[in-house]
Amino acid sequence: MKKFTMSFLAVASLAFLNIDEAKAQSNHTVKEGESLYKIGQQYGVAVQSLKEMNERNSNLIMVGEVLQIPESISEAEKDLLARLVRAEAQGEPYAGKVAVATVVLNRVQHTDFPDTITEVIQEVTPSGHYAFTPYMNGEINKPADAESKAAVNEALAFDGQGQGSIFFYNPQTATNHWNATRTETITIGKHVFSK
């Protein structure tokens, strides 16, 4: 029984060490030249979430200060979103890739769409089509490139600060032009974004 107790205590101690390690990974010490936006990009979290978690009303941070980093989306969802960005915005400027990722994030927050990134990307529309062509044609299964991954982190950091785009399309290749009836927010590259 004594051996069992000692073994249990050793395992429990390791578990507590892992919990402390996880907490340590959720902190960030501010370095020279950093901003909340840069830190948000690094961790893939919204600046607004950083401000809320650290009880801030402004964007002011000080070198050496320790910030708590809120939980972000899962690595699996980041990867899925980055693969969608690569498939939808390949050949588009970087800003267009950020905007595509932002559309998905905006849909997650919008009452007319599903509540998770995965559900938004896999959504089947009332007409029976997938909301995103790359999910239907298999392009989403190709790995994301570094620029698409960076665009996802930037969109996550920017979350909640855009123009509210929930749609995008390429007017040169679209077969259904109902998007043209929506309120246009911005055009980047060949994509028109709207809400």
Short mmCIF file of C-alpha atoms in Angstrom, two decimals:
data_model
loop_
_atom_site.label_atom_id
_atom_site.label_comp_id
_atom_site.label_asym_id
_atom_site.label_seq_id
_atom_site.Cartn_x
_atom_site.Cartn_y
_atom_site.Cartn_z
CA MET A 1 0.00 0.00 0.00
CA LYS A 2 2.88 2.35 0.79
CA LYS A 3 4.40 1.78 -2.68
CA PHE A 4 1.02 2.50 -4.26
CA THR A 5 0.68 5.74 -2.26
CA MET A 6 4.18 6.87 -3.21
CA SER A 7 3.55 6.06 -6.89
CA PHE A 8 0.24 7.92 -6.79
CA LEU A 9 1.88 10.97 -5.21
CA ALA A 10 4.62 10.94 -7.85
CA VAL A 11 2.07 10.80 -10.68
CA ALA A 12 -0.05 13.51 -9.02
CA SER A 13 3.04 15.73 -8.66
CA LEU A 14 3.83 15.33 -12.34
CA ALA A 15 0.25 16.22 -13.20
CA PHE A 16 0.50 19.43 -11.15
CA LEU A 17 3.83 20.26 -12.81
CA ASN A 18 2.18 19.86 -16.22
CA ILE A 19 -0.66 22.14 -15.14
CA ASP A 20 1.85 24.79 -14.00
CA GLU A 21 3.74 24.38 -17.27
CA ALA A 22 0.50 24.91 -19.22
CA LYS A 23 -0.17 28.09 -17.23
CA ALA A 24 3.35 29.31 -17.96
CA GLN A 25 2.75 28.79 -21.67
CA SER A 26 -0.31 31.05 -21.45
CA ASN A 27 1.82 34.03 -20.36
CA HIS A 28 3.93 36.33 -22.52
CA THR A 29 6.61 38.78 -21.40
CA VAL A 30 6.48 41.93 -23.55
CA LYS A 31 9.67 42.60 -25.51
CA GLU A 32 10.96 45.79 -27.13
CA GLY A 33 9.01 46.68 -30.28
CA GLU A 34 6.00 44.48 -29.55
CA SER A 35 2.40 45.62 -29.64
CA LEU A 36 -0.83 43.90 -28.67
CA TYR A 37 -1.46 43.34 -32.38
CA LYS A 38 1.93 41.64 -32.92
CA ILE A 39 1.40 39.49 -29.84
CA GLY A 40 -2.09 38.61 -31.08
CA GLN A 41 -0.62 37.57 -34.44
CA GLN A 42 2.05 35.48 -32.74
CA TYR A 43 -0.47 33.50 -30.69
CA GLY A 44 -3.42 33.71 -33.09
CA VAL A 45 -5.70 35.51 -30.62
CA ALA A 46 -7.85 38.60 -30.99
CA VAL A 47 -6.44 41.86 -29.67
CA GLN A 48 -9.79 42.50 -27.99
CA SER A 49 -9.48 39.15 -26.17
CA LEU A 50 -5.96 40.09 -25.03
CA LYS A 51 -7.26 43.40 -23.71
CA GLU A 52 -10.19 41.77 -21.90
CA MET A 53 -8.09 39.01 -20.32
CA ASN A 54 -5.55 41.56 -19.09
CA GLU A 55 -8.21 44.11 -18.03
CA ARG A 56 -7.06 46.82 -20.46
CA ASN A 57 -8.94 49.77 -21.88
CA SER A 58 -6.09 50.86 -24.15
CA ASN A 59 -3.45 49.26 -26.35
CA LEU A 60 -0.60 50.52 -24.14
CA ILE A 61 1.85 47.83 -22.99
CA MET A 62 5.23 48.09 -21.29
CA VAL A 63 8.46 46.16 -21.97
CA GLY A 64 8.91 43.45 -19.33
CA GLU A 65 5.23 43.31 -18.47
CA VAL A 66 3.69 39.82 -18.35
CA LEU A 67 0.44 39.37 -20.25
CA GLN A 68 -1.92 36.44 -19.97
CA ILE A 69 -2.69 34.90 -23.34
CA PRO A 70 -6.29 33.71 -23.78
CA GLU A 71 -7.05 30.36 -25.34
CA SER A 72 -7.29 30.47 -29.10
CA ILE A 73 -8.92 28.10 -31.52
CA SER A 74 -7.55 24.56 -31.67
CA GLU A 75 -4.57 23.74 -33.88
CA ALA A 76 -6.87 21.48 -35.93
CA GLU A 77 -9.23 24.39 -36.64
CA LYS A 78 -6.31 26.71 -37.45
CA ASP A 79 -5.01 24.13 -39.91
CA LEU A 80 -8.44 23.62 -41.50
CA LEU A 81 -8.90 27.39 -41.87
CA ALA A 82 -5.40 27.81 -43.33
CA ARG A 83 -6.09 25.03 -45.86
CA LEU A 84 -9.33 26.79 -46.85
CA VAL A 85 -7.48 30.09 -47.22
CA ARG A 86 -4.85 28.44 -49.43
CA ALA A 87 -7.51 26.84 -51.62
CA GLU A 88 -9.78 29.90 -51.89
CA ALA A 89 -7.14 32.63 -52.14
CA GLN A 90 -4.23 30.98 -53.94
CA GLY A 91 -2.65 33.62 -56.17
CA GLU A 92 -4.40 36.44 -54.30
CA PRO A 93 -2.54 39.14 -52.35
CA TYR A 94 -1.81 38.51 -48.67
CA ALA A 95 -4.55 40.97 -47.63
CA GLY A 96 -7.03 38.87 -49.60
CA LYS A 97 -5.97 35.76 -47.70
CA VAL A 98 -6.50 37.56 -44.38
CA ALA A 99 -9.92 38.70 -45.64
CA VAL A 100 -10.97 35.14 -46.58
CA ALA A 101 -10.04 33.91 -43.08
CA THR A 102 -11.91 36.90 -41.62
CA VAL A 103 -15.08 35.93 -43.50
CA VAL A 104 -15.04 32.53 -41.79
CA LEU A 105 -14.45 34.10 -38.36
CA ASN A 106 -17.25 36.60 -38.99
CA ARG A 107 -19.60 33.77 -39.90
CA VAL A 108 -18.81 31.99 -36.63
CA GLN A 109 -19.96 35.14 -34.79
CA HIS A 110 -23.03 35.71 -37.01
CA THR A 111 -26.40 34.28 -35.97
CA ASP A 112 -27.18 32.99 -39.49
CA PHE A 113 -24.19 30.62 -39.56
CA PRO A 114 -22.85 27.69 -37.51
CA ASP A 115 -20.91 28.33 -34.29
CA THR A 116 -17.49 26.81 -35.06
CA ILE A 117 -14.90 27.20 -37.79
CA THR A 118 -15.21 23.55 -38.75
CA GLU A 119 -19.01 23.75 -39.00
CA VAL A 120 -18.84 26.96 -41.06
CA ILE A 121 -16.36 25.42 -43.51
CA GLN A 122 -18.32 22.15 -43.79
CA GLU A 123 -21.73 23.84 -44.00
CA VAL A 124 -24.19 22.68 -46.63
CA THR A 125 -26.42 25.51 -47.88
CA PRO A 126 -30.21 25.21 -48.15
CA SER A 127 -29.75 24.62 -51.89
CA GLY A 128 -27.70 21.51 -51.09
CA HIS A 129 -24.28 22.88 -52.02
CA TYR A 130 -21.25 23.29 -49.80
CA ALA A 131 -20.69 26.88 -48.69
CA PHE A 132 -17.05 26.65 -49.81
CA THR A 133 -16.13 24.99 -53.11
CA PRO A 134 -12.74 23.67 -51.85
CA TYR A 135 -14.57 21.52 -49.32
CA MET A 136 -16.63 20.00 -52.12
CA ASN A 137 -13.86 19.48 -54.68
CA GLY A 138 -11.17 18.23 -52.26
CA GLU A 139 -8.80 21.21 -52.61
CA ILE A 140 -9.11 21.73 -48.86
CA ASN A 141 -7.22 18.47 -48.33
CA LYS A 142 -3.98 20.00 -49.63
CA PRO A 143 -1.62 21.37 -46.96
CA ALA A 144 -1.60 25.07 -46.18
CA ASP A 145 1.39 27.18 -47.13
CA ALA A 146 3.20 29.48 -44.69
CA GLU A 147 1.50 32.61 -46.00
CA SER A 148 -1.98 31.11 -45.47
CA LYS A 149 -1.05 30.12 -41.91
CA ALA A 150 0.22 33.64 -41.22
CA ALA A 151 -2.98 35.08 -42.72
CA VAL A 152 -5.07 32.99 -40.32
CA ASN A 153 -3.09 34.25 -37.31
CA GLU A 154 -3.47 37.82 -38.53
CA ALA A 155 -7.22 37.37 -39.05
CA LEU A 156 -7.49 35.95 -35.53
CA ALA A 157 -5.60 38.94 -34.12
CA PHE A 158 -7.78 41.31 -36.17
CA ASP A 159 -11.03 39.51 -35.19
CA GLY A 160 -13.87 41.89 -34.43
CA GLN A 161 -12.24 44.96 -36.01
CA GLY A 162 -13.15 44.57 -39.69
CA GLN A 163 -16.06 45.64 -41.86
CA GLY A 164 -18.19 42.60 -41.11
CA SER A 165 -17.75 40.75 -44.41
CA ILE A 166 -19.52 37.38 -44.40
CA PHE A 167 -19.35 36.61 -48.12
CA PHE A 168 -16.80 36.80 -50.93
CA TYR A 169 -16.77 35.83 -54.58
CA ASN A 170 -14.85 36.25 -57.79
CA PRO A 171 -17.18 37.97 -60.28
CA GLN A 172 -15.13 36.64 -63.22
CA THR A 173 -15.67 32.99 -62.28
CA ALA A 174 -18.91 32.99 -60.25
CA THR A 175 -21.85 31.21 -61.82
CA ASN A 176 -24.34 32.64 -59.34
CA HIS A 177 -24.24 36.40 -58.94
CA TRP A 178 -26.55 36.78 -55.92
CA ASN A 179 -23.51 38.09 -54.00
CA ALA A 180 -23.66 41.17 -56.22
CA THR A 181 -26.92 42.08 -54.47
CA ARG A 182 -25.17 42.23 -51.07
CA THR A 183 -23.54 45.34 -49.57
CA GLU A 184 -19.96 45.39 -50.84
CA THR A 185 -17.36 46.01 -48.13
CA ILE A 186 -14.09 45.80 -50.07
CA THR A 187 -12.47 44.37 -53.19
CA ILE A 188 -9.07 42.73 -52.82
CA GLY A 189 -7.42 41.16 -55.82
CA LYS A 190 -10.09 39.26 -57.76
CA HIS A 191 -12.42 38.82 -54.77
CA VAL A 192 -15.33 41.05 -53.86
CA PHE A 193 -16.24 40.90 -50.14
CA SER A 194 -19.71 41.75 -48.88
CA LYS A 195 -22.13 41.50 -45.99
#
